[in-house]
Short mmCIF file of C-alpha atoms in Angstrom, two decimals:
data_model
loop_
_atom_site.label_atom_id
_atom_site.label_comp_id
_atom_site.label_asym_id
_atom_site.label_seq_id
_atom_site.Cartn_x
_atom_site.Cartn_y
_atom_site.Cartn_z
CA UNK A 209 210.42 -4.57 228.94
CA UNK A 210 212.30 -6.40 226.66
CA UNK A 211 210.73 -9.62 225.00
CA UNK A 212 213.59 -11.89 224.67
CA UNK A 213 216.85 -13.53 226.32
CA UNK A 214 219.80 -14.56 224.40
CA UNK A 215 222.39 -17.03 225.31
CA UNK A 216 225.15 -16.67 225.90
CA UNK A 217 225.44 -13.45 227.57
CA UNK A 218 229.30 -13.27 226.09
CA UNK A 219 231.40 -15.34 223.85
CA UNK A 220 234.63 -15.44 222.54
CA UNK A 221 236.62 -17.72 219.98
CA UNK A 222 239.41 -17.50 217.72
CA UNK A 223 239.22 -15.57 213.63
CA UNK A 224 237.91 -18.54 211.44
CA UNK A 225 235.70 -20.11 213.92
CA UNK A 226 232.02 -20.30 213.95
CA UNK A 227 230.14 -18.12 216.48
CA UNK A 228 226.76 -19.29 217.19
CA UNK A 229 224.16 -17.43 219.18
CA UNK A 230 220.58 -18.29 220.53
CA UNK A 231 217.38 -16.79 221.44
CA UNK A 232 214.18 -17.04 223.11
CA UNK A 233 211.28 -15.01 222.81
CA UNK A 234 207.78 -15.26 224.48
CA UNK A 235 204.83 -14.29 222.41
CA UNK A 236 203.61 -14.89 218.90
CA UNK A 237 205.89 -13.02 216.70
CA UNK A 238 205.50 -11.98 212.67
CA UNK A 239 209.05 -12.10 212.36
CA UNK A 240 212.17 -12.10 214.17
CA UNK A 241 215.49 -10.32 212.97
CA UNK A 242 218.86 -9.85 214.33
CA UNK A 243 220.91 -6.63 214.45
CA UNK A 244 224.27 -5.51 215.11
CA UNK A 245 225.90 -3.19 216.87
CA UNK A 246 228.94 -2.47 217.40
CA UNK A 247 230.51 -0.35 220.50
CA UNK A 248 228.80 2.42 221.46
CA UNK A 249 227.02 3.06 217.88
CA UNK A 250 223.56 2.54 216.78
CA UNK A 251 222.04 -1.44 215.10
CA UNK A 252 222.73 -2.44 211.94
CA UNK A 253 219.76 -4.97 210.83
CA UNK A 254 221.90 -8.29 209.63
CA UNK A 255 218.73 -10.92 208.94
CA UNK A 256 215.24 -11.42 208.83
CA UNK A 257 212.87 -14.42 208.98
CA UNK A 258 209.01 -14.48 208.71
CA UNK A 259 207.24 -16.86 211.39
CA UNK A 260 206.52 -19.36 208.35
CA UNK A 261 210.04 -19.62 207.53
CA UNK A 262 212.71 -22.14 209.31
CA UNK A 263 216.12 -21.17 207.91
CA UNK A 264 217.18 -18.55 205.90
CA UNK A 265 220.75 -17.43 205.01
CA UNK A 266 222.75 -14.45 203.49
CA UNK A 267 226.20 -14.27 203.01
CA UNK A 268 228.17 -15.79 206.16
CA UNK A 269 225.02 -15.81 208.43
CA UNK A 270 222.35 -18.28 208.59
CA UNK A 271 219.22 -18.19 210.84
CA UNK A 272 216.97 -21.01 211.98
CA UNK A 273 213.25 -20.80 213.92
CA UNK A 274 211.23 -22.97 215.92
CA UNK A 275 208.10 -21.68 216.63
CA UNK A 276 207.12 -24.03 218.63
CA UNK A 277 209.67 -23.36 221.19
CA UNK A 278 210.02 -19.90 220.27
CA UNK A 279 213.41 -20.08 219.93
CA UNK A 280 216.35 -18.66 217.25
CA UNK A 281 219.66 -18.82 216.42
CA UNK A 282 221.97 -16.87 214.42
CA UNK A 283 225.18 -18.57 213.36
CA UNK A 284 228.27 -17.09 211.69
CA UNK A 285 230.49 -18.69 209.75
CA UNK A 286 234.30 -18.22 208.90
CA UNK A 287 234.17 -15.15 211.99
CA UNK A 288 236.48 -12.32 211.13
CA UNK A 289 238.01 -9.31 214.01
CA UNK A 290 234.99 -7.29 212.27
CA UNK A 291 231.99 -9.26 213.34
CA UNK A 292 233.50 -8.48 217.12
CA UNK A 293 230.22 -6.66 217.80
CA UNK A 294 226.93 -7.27 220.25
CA UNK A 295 224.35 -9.18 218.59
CA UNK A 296 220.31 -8.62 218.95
CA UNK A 297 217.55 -10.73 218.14
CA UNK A 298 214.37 -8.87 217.57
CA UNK A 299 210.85 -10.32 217.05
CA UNK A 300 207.76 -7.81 215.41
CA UNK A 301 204.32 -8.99 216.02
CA UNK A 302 201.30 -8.95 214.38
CA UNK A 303 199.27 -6.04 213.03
CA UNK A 304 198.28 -3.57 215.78
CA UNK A 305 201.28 -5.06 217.84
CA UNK A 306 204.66 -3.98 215.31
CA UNK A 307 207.19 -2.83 217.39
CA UNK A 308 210.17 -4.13 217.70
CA UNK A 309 211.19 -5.93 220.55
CA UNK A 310 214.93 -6.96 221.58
CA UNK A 311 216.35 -9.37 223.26
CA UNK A 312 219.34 -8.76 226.47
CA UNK A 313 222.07 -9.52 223.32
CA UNK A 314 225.28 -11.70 223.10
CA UNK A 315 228.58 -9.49 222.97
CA UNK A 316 231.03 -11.60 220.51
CA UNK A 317 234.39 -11.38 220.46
CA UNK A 318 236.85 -12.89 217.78
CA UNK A 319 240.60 -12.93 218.81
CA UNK A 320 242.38 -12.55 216.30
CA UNK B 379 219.74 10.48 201.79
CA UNK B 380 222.71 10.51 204.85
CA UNK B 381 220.49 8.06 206.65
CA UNK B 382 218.54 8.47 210.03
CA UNK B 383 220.28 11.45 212.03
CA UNK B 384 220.04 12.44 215.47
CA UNK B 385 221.08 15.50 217.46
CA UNK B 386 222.74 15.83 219.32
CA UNK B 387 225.14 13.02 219.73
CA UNK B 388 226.22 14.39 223.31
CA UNK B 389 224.22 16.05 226.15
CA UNK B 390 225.05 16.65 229.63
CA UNK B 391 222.52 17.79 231.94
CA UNK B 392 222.22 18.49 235.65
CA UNK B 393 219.00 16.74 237.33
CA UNK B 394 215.90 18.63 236.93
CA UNK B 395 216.82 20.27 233.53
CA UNK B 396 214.89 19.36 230.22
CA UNK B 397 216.41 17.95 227.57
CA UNK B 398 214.96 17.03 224.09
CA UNK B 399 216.44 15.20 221.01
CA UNK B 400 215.92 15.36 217.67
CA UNK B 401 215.64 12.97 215.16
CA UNK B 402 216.07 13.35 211.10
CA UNK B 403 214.50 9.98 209.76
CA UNK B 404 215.08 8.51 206.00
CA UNK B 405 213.06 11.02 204.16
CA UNK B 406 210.82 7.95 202.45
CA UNK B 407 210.16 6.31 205.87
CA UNK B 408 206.96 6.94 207.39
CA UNK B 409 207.40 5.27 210.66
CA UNK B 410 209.45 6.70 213.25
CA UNK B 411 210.81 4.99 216.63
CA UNK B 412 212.28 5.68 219.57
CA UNK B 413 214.01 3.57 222.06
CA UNK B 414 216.31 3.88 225.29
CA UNK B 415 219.29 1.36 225.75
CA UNK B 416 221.27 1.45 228.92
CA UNK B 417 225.01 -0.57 229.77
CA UNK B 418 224.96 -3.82 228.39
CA UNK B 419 221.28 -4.27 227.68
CA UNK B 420 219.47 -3.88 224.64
CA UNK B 421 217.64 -1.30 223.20
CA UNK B 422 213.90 -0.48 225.23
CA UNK B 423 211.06 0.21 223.54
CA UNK B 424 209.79 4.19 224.43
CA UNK B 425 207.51 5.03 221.47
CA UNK B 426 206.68 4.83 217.76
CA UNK B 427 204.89 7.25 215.05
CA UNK B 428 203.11 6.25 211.58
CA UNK B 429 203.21 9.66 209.84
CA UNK B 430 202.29 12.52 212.16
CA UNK B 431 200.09 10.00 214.71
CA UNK B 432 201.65 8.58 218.10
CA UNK B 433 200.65 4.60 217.52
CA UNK B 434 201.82 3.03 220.37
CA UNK B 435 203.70 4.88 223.94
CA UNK B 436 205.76 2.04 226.64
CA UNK B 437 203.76 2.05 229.92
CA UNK B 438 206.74 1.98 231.38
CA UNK B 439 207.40 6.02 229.86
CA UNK B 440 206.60 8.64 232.55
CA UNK B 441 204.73 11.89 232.33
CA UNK B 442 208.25 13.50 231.74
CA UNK B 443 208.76 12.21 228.67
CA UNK B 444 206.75 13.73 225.23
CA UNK B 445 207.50 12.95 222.13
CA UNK B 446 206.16 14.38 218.51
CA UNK B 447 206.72 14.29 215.36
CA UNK B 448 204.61 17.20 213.86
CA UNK B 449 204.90 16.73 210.15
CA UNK B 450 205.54 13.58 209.79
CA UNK B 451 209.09 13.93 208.94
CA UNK B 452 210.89 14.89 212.17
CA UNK B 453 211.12 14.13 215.79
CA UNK B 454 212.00 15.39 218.96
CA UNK B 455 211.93 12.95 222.51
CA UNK B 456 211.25 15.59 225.44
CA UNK B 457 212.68 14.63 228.90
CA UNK B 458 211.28 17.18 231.71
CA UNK B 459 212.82 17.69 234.84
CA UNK B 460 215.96 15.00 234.22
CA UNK B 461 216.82 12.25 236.73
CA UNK B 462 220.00 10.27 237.23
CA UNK B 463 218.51 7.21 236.17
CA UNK B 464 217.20 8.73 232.64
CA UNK B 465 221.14 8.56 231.71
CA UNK B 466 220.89 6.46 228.70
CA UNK B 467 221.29 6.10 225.01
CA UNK B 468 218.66 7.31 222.99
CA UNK B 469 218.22 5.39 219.64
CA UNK B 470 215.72 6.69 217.03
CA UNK B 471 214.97 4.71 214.23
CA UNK B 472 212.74 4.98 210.67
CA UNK B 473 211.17 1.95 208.18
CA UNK B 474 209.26 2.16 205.59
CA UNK B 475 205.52 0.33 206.11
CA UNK B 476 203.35 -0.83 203.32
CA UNK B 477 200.43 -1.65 203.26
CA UNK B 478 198.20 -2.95 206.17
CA UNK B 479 200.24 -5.91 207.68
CA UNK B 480 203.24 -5.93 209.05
CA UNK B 481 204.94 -7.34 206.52
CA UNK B 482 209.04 -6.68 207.03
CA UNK B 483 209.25 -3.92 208.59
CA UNK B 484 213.56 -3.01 208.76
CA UNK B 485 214.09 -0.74 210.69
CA UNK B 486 217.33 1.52 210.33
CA UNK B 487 218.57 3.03 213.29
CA UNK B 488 220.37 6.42 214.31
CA UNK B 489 223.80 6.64 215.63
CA UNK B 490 221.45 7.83 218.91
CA UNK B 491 221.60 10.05 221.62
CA UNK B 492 223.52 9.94 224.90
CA UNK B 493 222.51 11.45 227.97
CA UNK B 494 224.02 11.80 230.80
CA UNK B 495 222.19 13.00 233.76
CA UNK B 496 224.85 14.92 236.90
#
């Protein structure tokens, strides 16, 4: 079962645009992190952020939580044709529950 | 270190025949995972190792599937007696864990496994 949704289920917008891409999740998590992957290959972690954190950021992508409405979202900044991948949100939970959960994904597409 | 490898890449299989995949994690890593993603959904939680011991198996895993991971480097994911609907993508994946806590546990994943069941 997977833990998650993400919205939307698809997206597209034009090279140099910002892609932004949300998540819900439904139990107490240690930390939530988003992958990548792109067609038919395995995930690529991107980001992580710890339950006490809000926003974090590296590089082009920056990552908020609420906790309180167990929610994410990963936005991308200044998209380029190679971030034209599906997007995952993952959330790990607490010692003696640490696997890794995903979410359904958002497939993004940047038209060059 | 290539990374986490699995083998192989490609299997076709009538229904009814066993399969079993093989996963090479990050020689370092002692946690080992295994997960099933199918069309346009994301990857399913089957199964994870700490070393050579089975932590955790999905309830929703049948009988026919066995996995192991003897020496706690490798892995192989046993499917018995193959049905259409096991056609999937296997994904294995490795992290390092530290400690007693969670902590952040990355995990890097496999270019997985597909399966295709006739």
């Amino acid at each position: 079962s997977q833990q998650g949704e993400e919205d939307p289920q698809a997206l597209s917008i034009q090279e140099g645009e910002n892609a932004t891409m949300n998540c819900s999740y439904k139990t107490s998590i240690n930390n939530l992190q988003w992958y990548r992957q792109n067609s038919g290959r395995g995930l690529v972690h991107l980001i992580l952020i710890r339950s006490n954190e809000r926003e974090k950021h590296s590089g082009r992508l920056r990552v908020t939580l609420d906790t309180s409405k167990k929610s994410s979202s990963l936005l991308i900044t200044a998209s380029r044709a190679a971030d034209t991948a599906s997007y995952f949100c993952a959330t790990m939970g607490d010692f003696g529950n640490e696997k890794l959960t995903f979410g359904t994904g958002t497939r993004l597409t940047i038209i060059p | 270190d290539t990374g986490v490898s699995q083998d192989p890449r490609h299997k076709i299989t009538k229904r009814g025949q066993n399969v079993t995949f093989r996963c090479d994690p990050i020689s370092e890593h002692n946690r080992l995972y295994w997960y099933r993603q199918t069309l346009g959904q994301g990857p399913e939680f089957l199964t994870y190792f700490q070393n050579e011991a089975q932590l955790e198996k999905s309830r929703l895993l049948s009988d026919r599937f066995s996995a192991e991971r003897p020496k706690g480097s490798f892995s192989t994911l046993e499917i018995q007696r193959t049905e259409q609907g096991d056609s999937a993508m296997y994904l294995c994946a490795s992290s390092l864990q530290a400690g007693v806590s969670s902590g952040a546990n990355v995990l890097t994943f496999g270019a997985g496994s597909r399966l295709t069941v006739l």
